[in-house]
Coordinates of C-alpha atoms in Angstrom, one line a residue:
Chain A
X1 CA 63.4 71.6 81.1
X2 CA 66.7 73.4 80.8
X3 CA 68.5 70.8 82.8
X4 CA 68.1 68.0 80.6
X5 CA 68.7 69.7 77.4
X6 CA 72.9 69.8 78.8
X7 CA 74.5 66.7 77.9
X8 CA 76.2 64.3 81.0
X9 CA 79.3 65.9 79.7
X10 CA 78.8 69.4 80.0
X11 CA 77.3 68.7 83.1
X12 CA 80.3 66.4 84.3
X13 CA 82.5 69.3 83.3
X14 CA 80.6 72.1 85.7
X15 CA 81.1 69.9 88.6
X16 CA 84.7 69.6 87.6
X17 CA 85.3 73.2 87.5
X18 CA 83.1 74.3 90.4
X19 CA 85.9 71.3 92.6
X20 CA 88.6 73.3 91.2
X21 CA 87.0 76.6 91.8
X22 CA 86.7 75.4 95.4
X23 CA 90.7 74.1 96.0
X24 CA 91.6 77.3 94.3
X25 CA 89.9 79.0 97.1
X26 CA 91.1 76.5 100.0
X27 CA 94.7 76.5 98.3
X28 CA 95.5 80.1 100.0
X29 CA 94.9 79.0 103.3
X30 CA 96.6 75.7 103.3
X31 CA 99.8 77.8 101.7
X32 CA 99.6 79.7 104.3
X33 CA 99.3 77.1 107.5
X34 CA 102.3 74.9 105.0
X35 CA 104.4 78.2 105.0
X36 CA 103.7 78.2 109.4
X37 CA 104.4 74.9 109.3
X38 CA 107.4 74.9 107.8
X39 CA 109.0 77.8 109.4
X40 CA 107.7 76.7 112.8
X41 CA 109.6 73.1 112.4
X42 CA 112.4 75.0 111.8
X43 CA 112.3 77.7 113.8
X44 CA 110.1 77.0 116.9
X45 CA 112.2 74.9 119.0
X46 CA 115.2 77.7 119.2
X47 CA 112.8 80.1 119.7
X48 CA 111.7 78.2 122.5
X49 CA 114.6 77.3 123.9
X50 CA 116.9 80.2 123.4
X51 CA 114.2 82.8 124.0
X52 CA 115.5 84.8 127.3
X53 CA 119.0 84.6 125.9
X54 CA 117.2 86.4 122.5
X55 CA 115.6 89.0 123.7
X56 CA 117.7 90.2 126.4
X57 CA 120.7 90.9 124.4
X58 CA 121.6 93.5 122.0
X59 CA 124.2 91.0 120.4
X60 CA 124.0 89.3 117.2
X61 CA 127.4 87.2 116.9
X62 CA 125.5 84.1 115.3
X63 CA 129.0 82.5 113.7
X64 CA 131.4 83.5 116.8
X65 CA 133.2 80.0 117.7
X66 CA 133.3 78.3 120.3
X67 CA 129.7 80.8 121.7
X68 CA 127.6 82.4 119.1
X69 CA 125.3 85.2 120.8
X70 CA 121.8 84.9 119.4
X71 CA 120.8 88.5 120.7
X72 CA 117.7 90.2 119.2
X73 CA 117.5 93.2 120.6
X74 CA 119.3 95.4 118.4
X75 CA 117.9 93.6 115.6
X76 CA 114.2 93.9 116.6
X77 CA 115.2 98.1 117.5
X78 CA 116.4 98.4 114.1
X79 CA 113.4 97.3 112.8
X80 CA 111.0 99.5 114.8
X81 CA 113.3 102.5 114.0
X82 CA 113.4 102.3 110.1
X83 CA 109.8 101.2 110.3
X84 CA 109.7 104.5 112.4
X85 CA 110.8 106.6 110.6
X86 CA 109.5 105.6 107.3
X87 CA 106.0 106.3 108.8
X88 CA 106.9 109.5 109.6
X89 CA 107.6 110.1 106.3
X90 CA 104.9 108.4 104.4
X91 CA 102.1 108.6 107.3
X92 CA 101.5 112.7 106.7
X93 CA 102.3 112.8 103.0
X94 CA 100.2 109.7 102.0
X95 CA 97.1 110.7 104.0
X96 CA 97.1 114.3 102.6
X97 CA 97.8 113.1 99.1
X98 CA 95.0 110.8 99.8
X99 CA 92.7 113.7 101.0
X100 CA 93.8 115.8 97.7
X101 CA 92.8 113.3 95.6
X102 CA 89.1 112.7 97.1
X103 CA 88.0 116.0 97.9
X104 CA 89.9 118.5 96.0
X105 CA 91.8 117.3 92.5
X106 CA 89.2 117.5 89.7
X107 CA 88.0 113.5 88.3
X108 CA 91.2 114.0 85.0
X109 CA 93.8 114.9 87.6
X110 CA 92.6 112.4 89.6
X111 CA 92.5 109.5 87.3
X112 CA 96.3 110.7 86.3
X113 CA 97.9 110.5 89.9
X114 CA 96.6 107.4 90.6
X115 CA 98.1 105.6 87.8
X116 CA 101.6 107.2 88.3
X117 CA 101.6 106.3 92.0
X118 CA 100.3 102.9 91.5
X119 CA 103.4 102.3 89.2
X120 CA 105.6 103.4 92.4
X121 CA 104.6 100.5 93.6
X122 CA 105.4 98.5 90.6
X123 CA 109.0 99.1 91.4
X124 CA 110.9 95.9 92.5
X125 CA 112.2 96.0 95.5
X126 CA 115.7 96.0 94.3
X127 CA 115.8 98.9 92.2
X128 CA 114.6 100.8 95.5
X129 CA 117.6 99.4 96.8
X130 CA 119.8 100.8 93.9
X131 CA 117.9 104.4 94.1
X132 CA 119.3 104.4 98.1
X133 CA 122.6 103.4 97.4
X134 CA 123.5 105.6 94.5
X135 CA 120.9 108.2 95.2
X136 CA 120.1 108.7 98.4
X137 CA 123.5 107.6 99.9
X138 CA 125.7 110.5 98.5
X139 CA 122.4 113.1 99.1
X140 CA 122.7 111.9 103.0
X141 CA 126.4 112.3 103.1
X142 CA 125.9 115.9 100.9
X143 CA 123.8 116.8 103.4
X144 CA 126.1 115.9 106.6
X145 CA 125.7 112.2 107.4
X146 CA 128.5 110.5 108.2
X147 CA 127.6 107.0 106.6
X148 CA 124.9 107.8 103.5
X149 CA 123.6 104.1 103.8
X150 CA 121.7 104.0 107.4
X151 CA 118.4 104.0 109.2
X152 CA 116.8 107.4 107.3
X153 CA 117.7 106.1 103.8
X154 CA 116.2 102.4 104.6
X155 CA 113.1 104.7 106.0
X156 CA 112.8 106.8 103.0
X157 CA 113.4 104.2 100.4
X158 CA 109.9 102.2 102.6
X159 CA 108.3 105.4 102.9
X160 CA 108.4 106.0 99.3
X161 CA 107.2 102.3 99.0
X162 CA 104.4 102.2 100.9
X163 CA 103.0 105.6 100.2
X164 CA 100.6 104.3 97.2
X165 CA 99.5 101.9 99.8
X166 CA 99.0 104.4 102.0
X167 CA 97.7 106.8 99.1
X168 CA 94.8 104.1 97.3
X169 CA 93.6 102.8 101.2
X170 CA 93.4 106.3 102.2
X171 CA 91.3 107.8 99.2
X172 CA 89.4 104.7 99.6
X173 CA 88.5 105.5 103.3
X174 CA 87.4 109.1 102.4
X175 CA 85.6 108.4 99.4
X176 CA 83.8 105.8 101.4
X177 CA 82.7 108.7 104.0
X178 CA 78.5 109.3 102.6
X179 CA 77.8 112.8 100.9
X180 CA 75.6 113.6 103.6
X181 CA 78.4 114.6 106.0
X182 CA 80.3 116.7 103.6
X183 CA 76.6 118.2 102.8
X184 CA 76.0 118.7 106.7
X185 CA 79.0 120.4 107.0
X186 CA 79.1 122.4 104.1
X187 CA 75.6 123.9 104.2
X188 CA 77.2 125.0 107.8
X189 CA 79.3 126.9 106.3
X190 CA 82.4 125.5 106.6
X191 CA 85.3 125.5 104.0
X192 CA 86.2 122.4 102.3
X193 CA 89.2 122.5 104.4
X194 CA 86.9 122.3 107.6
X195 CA 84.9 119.5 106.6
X196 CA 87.8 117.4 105.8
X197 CA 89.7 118.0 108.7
X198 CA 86.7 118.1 111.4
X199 CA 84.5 115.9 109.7
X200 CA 85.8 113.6 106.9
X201 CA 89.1 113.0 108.3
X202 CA 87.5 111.5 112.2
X203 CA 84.5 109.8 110.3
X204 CA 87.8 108.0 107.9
X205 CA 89.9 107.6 110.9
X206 CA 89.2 103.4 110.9
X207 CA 89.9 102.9 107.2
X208 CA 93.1 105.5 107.5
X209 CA 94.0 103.5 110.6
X210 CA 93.8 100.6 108.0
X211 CA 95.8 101.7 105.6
X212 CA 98.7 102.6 108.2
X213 CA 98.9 99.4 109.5
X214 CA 98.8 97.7 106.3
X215 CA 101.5 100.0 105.6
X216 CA 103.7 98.8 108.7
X217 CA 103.1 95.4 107.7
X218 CA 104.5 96.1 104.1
X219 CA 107.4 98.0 106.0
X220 CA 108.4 95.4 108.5
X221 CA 108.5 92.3 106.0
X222 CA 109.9 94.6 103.2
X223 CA 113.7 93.1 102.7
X224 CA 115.9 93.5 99.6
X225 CA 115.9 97.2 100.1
X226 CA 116.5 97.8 103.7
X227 CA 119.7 95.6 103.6
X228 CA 121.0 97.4 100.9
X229 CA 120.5 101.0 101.9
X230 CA 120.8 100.9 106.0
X231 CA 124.1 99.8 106.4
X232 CA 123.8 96.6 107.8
X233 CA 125.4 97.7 111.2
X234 CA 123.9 95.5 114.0
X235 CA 123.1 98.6 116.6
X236 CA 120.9 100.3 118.4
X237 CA 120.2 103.4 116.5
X238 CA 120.4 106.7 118.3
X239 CA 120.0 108.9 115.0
X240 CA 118.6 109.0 112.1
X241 CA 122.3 109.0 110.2
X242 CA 122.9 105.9 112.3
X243 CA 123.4 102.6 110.2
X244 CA 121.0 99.8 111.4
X245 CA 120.3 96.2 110.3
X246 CA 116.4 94.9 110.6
X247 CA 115.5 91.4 111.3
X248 CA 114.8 90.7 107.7
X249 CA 117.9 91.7 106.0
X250 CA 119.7 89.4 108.8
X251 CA 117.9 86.6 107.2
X252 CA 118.4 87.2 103.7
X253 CA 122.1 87.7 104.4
X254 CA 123.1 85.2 106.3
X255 CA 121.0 82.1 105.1
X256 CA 122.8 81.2 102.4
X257 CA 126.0 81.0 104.5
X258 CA 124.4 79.1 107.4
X259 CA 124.9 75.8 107.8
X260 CA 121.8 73.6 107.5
X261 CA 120.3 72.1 110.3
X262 CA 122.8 74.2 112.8
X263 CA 122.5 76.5 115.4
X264 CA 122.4 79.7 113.4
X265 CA 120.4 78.5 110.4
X266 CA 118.1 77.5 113.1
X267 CA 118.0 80.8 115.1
X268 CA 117.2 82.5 111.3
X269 CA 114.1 80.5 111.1
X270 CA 113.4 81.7 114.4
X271 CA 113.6 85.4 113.5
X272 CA 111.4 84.6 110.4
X273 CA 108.4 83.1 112.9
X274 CA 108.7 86.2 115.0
X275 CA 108.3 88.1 111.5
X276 CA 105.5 86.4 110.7
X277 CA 103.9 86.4 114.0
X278 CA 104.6 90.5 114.2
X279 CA 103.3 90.8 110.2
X280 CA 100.1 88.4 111.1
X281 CA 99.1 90.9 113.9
X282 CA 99.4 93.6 112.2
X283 CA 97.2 92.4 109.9
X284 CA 94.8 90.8 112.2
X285 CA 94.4 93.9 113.6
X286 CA 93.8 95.9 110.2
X287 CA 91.1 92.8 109.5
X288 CA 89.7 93.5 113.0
X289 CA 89.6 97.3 112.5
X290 CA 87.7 97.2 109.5
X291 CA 85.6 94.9 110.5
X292 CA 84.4 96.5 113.5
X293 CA 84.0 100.1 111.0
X294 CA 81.1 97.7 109.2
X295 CA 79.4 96.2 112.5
X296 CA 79.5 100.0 114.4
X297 CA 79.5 102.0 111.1
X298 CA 76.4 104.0 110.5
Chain B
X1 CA 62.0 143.8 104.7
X2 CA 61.2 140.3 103.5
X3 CA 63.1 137.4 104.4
X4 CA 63.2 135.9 101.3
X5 CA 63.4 137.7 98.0
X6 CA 63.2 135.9 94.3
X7 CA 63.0 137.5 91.5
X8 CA 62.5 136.0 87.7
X9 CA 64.8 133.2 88.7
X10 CA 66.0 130.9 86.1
X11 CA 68.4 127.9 86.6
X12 CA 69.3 125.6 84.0
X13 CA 71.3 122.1 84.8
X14 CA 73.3 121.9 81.5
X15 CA 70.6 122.6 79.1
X16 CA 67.6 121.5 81.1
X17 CA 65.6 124.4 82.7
X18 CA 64.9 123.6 86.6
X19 CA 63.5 126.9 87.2
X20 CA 61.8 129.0 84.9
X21 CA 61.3 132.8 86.3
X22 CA 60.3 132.0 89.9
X23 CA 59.3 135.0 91.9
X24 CA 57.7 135.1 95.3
X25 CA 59.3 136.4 98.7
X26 CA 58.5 135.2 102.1
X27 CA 58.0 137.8 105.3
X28 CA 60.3 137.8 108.5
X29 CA 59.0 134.9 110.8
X30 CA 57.0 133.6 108.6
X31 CA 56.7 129.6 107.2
X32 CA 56.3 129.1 103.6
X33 CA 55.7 125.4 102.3
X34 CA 57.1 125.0 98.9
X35 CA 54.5 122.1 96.8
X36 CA 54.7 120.3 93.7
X37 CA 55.3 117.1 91.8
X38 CA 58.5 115.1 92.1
X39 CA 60.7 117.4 89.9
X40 CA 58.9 120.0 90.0
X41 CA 62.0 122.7 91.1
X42 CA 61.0 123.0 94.9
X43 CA 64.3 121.8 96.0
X44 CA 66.1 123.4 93.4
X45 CA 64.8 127.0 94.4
X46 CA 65.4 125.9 98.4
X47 CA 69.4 124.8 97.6
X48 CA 69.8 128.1 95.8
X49 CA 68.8 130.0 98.9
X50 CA 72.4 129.0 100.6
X51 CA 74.3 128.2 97.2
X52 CA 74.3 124.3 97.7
X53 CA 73.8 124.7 93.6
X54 CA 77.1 125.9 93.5
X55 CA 78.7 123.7 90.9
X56 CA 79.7 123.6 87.3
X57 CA 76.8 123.2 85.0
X58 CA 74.6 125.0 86.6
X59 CA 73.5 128.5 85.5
X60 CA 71.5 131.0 87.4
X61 CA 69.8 133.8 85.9
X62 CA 67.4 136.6 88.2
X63 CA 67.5 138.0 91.7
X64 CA 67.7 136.5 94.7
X65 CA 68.1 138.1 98.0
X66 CA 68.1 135.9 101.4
X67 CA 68.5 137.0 105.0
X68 CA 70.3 140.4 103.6
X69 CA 72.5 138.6 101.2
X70 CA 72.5 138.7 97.5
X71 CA 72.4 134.9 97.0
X72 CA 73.8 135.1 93.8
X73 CA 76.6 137.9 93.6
X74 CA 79.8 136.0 93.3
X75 CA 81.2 138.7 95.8
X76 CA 78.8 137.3 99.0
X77 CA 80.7 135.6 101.4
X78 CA 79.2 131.9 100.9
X79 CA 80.4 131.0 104.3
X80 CA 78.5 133.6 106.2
X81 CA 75.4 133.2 103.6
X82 CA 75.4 129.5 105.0
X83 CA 76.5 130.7 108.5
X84 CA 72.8 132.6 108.6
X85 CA 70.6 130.5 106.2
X86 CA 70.5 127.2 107.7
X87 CA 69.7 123.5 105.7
X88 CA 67.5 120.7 107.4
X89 CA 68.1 117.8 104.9
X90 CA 65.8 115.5 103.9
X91 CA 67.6 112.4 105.7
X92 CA 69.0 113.0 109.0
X93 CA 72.7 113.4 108.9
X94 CA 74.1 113.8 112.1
X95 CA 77.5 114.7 111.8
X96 CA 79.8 111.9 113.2
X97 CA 80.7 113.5 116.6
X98 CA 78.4 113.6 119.6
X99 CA 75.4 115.4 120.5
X100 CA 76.8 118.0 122.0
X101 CA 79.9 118.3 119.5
X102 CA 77.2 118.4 116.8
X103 CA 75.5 121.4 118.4
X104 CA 78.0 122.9 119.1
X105 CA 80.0 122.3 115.4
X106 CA 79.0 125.8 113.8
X107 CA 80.3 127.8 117.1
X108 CA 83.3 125.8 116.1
X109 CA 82.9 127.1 112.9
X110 CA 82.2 130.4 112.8
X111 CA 82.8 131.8 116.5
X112 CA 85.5 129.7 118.1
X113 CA 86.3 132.1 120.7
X114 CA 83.1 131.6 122.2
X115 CA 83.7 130.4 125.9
X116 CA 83.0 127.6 127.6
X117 CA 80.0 128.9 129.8
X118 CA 78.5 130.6 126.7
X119 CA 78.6 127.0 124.3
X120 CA 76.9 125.3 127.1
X121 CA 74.3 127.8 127.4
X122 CA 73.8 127.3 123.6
X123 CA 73.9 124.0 123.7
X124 CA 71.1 124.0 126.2
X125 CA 68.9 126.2 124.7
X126 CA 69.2 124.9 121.1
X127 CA 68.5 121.3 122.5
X128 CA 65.5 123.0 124.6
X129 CA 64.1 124.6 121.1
X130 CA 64.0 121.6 119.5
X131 CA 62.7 119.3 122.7
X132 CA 65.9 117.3 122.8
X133 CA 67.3 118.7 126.0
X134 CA 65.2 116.3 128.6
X135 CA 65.9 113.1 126.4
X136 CA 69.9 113.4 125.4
X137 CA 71.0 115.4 129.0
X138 CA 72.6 112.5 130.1
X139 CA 74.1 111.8 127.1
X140 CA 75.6 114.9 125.6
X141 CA 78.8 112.9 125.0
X142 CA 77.1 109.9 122.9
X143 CA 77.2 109.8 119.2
X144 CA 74.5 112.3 117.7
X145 CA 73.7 108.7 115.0
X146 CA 73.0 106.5 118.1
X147 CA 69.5 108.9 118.8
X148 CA 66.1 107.8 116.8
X149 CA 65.6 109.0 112.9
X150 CA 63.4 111.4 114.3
X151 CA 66.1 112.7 117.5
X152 CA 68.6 112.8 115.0
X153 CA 66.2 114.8 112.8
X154 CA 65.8 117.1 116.1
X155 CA 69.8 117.5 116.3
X156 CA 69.9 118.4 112.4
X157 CA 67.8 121.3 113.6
X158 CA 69.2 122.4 117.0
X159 CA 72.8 122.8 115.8
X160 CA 71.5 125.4 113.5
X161 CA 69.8 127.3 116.2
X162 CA 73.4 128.6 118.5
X163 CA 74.0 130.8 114.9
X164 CA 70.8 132.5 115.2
X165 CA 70.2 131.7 111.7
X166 CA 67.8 133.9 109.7
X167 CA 66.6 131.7 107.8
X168 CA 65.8 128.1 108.2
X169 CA 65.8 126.1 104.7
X170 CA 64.2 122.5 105.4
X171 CA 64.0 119.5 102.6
X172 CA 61.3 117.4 102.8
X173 CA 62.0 117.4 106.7
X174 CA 60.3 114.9 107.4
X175 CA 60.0 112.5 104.5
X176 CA 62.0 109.9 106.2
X177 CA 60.2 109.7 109.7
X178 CA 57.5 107.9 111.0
X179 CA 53.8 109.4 111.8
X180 CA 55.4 109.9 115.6
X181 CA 58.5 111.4 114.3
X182 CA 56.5 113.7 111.6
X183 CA 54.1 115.0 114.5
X184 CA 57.0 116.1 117.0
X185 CA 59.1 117.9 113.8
X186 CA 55.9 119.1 112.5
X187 CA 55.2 120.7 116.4
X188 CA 59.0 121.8 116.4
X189 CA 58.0 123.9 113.5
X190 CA 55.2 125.4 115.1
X191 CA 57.6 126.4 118.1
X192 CA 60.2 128.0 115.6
X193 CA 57.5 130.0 114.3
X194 CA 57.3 133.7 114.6
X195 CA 61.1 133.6 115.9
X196 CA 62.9 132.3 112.6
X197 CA 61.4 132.3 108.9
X198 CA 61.1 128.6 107.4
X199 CA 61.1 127.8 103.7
X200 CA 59.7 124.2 103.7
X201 CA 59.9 122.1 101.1
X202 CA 56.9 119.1 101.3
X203 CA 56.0 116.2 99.5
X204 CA 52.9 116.4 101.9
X205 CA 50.4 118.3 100.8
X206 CA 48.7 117.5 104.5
X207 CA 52.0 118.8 106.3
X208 CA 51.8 121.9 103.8
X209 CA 48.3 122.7 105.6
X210 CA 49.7 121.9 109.2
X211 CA 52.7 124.2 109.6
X212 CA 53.0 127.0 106.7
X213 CA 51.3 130.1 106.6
X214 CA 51.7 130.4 103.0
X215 CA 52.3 127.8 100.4
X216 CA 53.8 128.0 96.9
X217 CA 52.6 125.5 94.3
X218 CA 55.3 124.8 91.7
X219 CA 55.2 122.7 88.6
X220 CA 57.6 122.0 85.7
X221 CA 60.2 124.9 87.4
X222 CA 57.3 127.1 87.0
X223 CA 55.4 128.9 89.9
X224 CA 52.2 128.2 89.3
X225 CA 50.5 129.7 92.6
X226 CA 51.5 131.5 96.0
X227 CA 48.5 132.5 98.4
X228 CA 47.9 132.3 102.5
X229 CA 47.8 128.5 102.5
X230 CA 44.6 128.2 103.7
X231 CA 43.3 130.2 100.5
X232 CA 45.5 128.0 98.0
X233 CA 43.9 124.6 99.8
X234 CA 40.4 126.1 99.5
X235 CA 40.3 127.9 96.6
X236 CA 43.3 127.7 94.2
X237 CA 43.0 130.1 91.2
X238 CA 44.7 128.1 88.8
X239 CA 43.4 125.3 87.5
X240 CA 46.8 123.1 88.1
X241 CA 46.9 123.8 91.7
X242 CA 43.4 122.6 92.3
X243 CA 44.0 119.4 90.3
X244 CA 47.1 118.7 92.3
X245 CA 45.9 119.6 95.9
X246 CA 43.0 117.5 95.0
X247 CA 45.7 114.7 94.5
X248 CA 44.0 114.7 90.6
X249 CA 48.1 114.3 89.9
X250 CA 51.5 114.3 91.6

């Protein structure tokens, strides 16, 4: 028999690789419940304790002596607005990028595009952050704004950065959409324009919904970039050209000068469990989506 | 004037020859079966008759005239071609919308000022002709994929019908239903007759005999035979047709 022809060795060696295999495979969700855990023993009991003082103010005074303010609000606006915005930007031009490249751009120009927008999304964070402060800033100012580092630069620096997210999920999703529709429709009589936007784009809708929400997970978390280009103006935004500060570039600014183990390095860890918690859902709900495209799908 | 005109086509996929001078026509209101081997060029020839061969690589020589359209000139409007030669695919494919959405899709399409009291009455009618109506009334809002292979079938046909196509282009209709589901599509066909001209293509030599009043035999992108189909069942004159209605080969 095979079997017996492998020495103890070889066969000692399989097992040992198949047990590594196996922690390999465990290892990302017990770095993920460590990361929870860890943020959570930091973070949790403010949250708990200061949470109707967090959420019902606008104020963020976290080093004010002898009464620091702890106030999300602004904070948690900010967020939503750049996050906002940026989708309003990337949302229409990613999806019809998307549907350009599965229905209409020939299989050279194809294969083209999607390498040079996959390397958008090679670009570190930082150097975003560089394009917004000594591009985008003096275009914004050229073009009116008071302050060139606010809320539509942070947005159009993430909606540049998530658009080959947006872009590769999307084509996905439409490519995924069987021949037979675009057959149905097109024997009808309809132009390829039709059949992708009465047929392809509703029977894509849960894998574009997908890539969106991916998208506004990649947005929210994204850091290094939005606290260089929005101003870093703790506000509630009422325009675009208004600076803004999101919850994460509060936490990569400030935790170096917090104290450890204090009030305000503690309220930091706080804002990184709502983070987590808001970046989890989204992508619970993404899984969820998907997931209920293969049970009801056709 | 015939429904259906070919003459000498030719179509070659690359350098292979699909078609090799096919002629035949097919009368108003009439149902032609198109026969043959796997291969043979039967759904070739039907796809020509609303341009679904439209792509690079494929070369067309001949004549080809369908529901008053030159099938072939680069100048026909491929849209209305489509609009008034339907297709009945071989699987069902419902479009993603509802019943009544998919019925109502090539109003959408081509007449979108139609009212609202004219789409139902469409809608109703179409879903009548194809013996729909009674079973989806109640649910003219439900997906057109959640009916049966053979209602979705049914569906594929009805939302051809508010167009008042000319000609009806079916592929191996039924190929993908059950005996149940080939007897009511085979006795949809029978209703259609007289009122629309079908060009069936048929793996089944048996359904060939059921619905068409004339039949085509086609083998190797050659047409072998055409005769009233009770005449090429009984007595083909070419030795190839009689070995393959036989079932000597196919």
């Amino acid at each position: 028999m095979m079997r017996d022809r492998r020495s103890a060795l070889a066969r000692g060696l399989e097992r040992a690789i198949e047990a590594l295999v196996y922690v390999c495979g465990f290892s990302a969700i017990l770095f993920n419940l460590a990361i929870f855990a860890f943020i959570a023993s930091e973070g949790l009991g403010f949250l708990v304790t200061h949470f109707v003082d967090m959420w019902t103010s606008i104020d963020w005074s976290p080093t004010v002596e002898p009464h620091p303010v702890f106030g999300i609000g602004a904070l948690v606006v900010g967020t939503v607005w750049v996050v906002g915005l940026s989708l309003a930007v990337s949302v229409p031009i990613g999806i019809l990028a998307a549907i350009y490249l599965a229905e209409f751009a020939s299989p050279s120009v194809r294969e083209v595009a999607k390498v040079v927008i996959e390397l958008l999304a090679a670009i570190p964070s930082v150097v975003w952050g560089f394009i917004g402060v000594m591009l985008v800033n003096p275009l914004l100012q050229w073009m009116g704004a008071p302050v060139g580092l606010n809320g539509l630069n942070g947005a159009l620096l993430l909606g540049l950065m998530t658009l080959p997210l947006l872009v590769s999920l999307g084509e996905d999703a439409l490519r995924n959409v069987p021949d037979s529709y675009r057959q149905a429709a097109l024997a009808m009589g309809a132009t390829r324009w039709e059949m992708v936007r009465y047929v392809l784009v509703p029977a894509a809708r849960r894998g574009l919904l997908v890539a969106v929400l991916l998208g506004v997970g990649r947005c929210v978390g994204e850091t290094m970039a939005v606290l260089m280009a929005t101003g870093h103006s703790v506000r509630i935004p009422i325009h675009p050209y208004d600076p803004i500060r999101t919850l994460t570039a509060t936490i990569a600014a400030e935790l170096g000068e917090a104290v450890r183990g204090g009030e305000h390095y503690q309220a930091l860890f706080a804002l990184g469990l709502l983070l987590f918690g808001i970046t989890f859902a989204v992508n619970l709900i993404a899984d969820v989506t998907l997931r209920g495209e293969k049970v009801g799908g056709a | 004037m015939n429904a259906v005109d070919v003459r000498e086509l030719s179509l070659w996929y690359g350098t292979f020859q699909a078609l090799d001078r096919v002629s035949m026509s097919v009368k108003l209101g009439e149902i032609v079966a198109l026969i043959g081997p796997s291969g043979c060029g039967k759904s070739t020839l039907l796809r020509c008759m609303n341009r679904m061969n439209d792509m690079p690589g494929v070369r067309i020589t001949g004549g080809l005239d369908v529901g008053g359209y030159n099938a072939l000139s680069p100048q026909t409007d491929v849209l209305q071609l489509r609009r008034d030669v339907g297709m009945v695919f071989q699987r069902p494919n419902p479009l993603p919308m509802s019943v009544r959405e998919n019925v109502l899709f090539g109003l959408k399409l081509h007449a979108p000022a139609t009212s609202a009291a004219d789409r139902e009455v469409a809608l109703e009618s179409a879903l009548r002709e194809v013996a729909l109506w009674d079973q989806v009334k109640d649910a003219l809002d439900r997906p057109g994929e959640h009916l049966s292979l053979e209602g979705r079938q049914k569906l594929c046909i009805a939302r051809l019908l508010p167009l008042k196509p000319r000609v009806l282009l079916m592929d191996e209709p039924c190929s993908a239903l059950d005996p149940e589901g080939i007897a009511a599509v085979e006795e949809l066909m029978a209703r259609l007759r007289g009122r629309y001209t079908l060009v069936v293509v048929t793996h089944n030599m048996q359904q060939a005999r059921r619905v068409s009043d004339t039949s085509m035999f086609l083998y190797m992108g050659e047409m072998v035979e055409i005769a009233p189909t009770a005449d090429l069942f009984t007595s083909p004159r070419d030795e190839r047709t009689s070995r393959y209605v036989e079932g000597r080969f196919g």
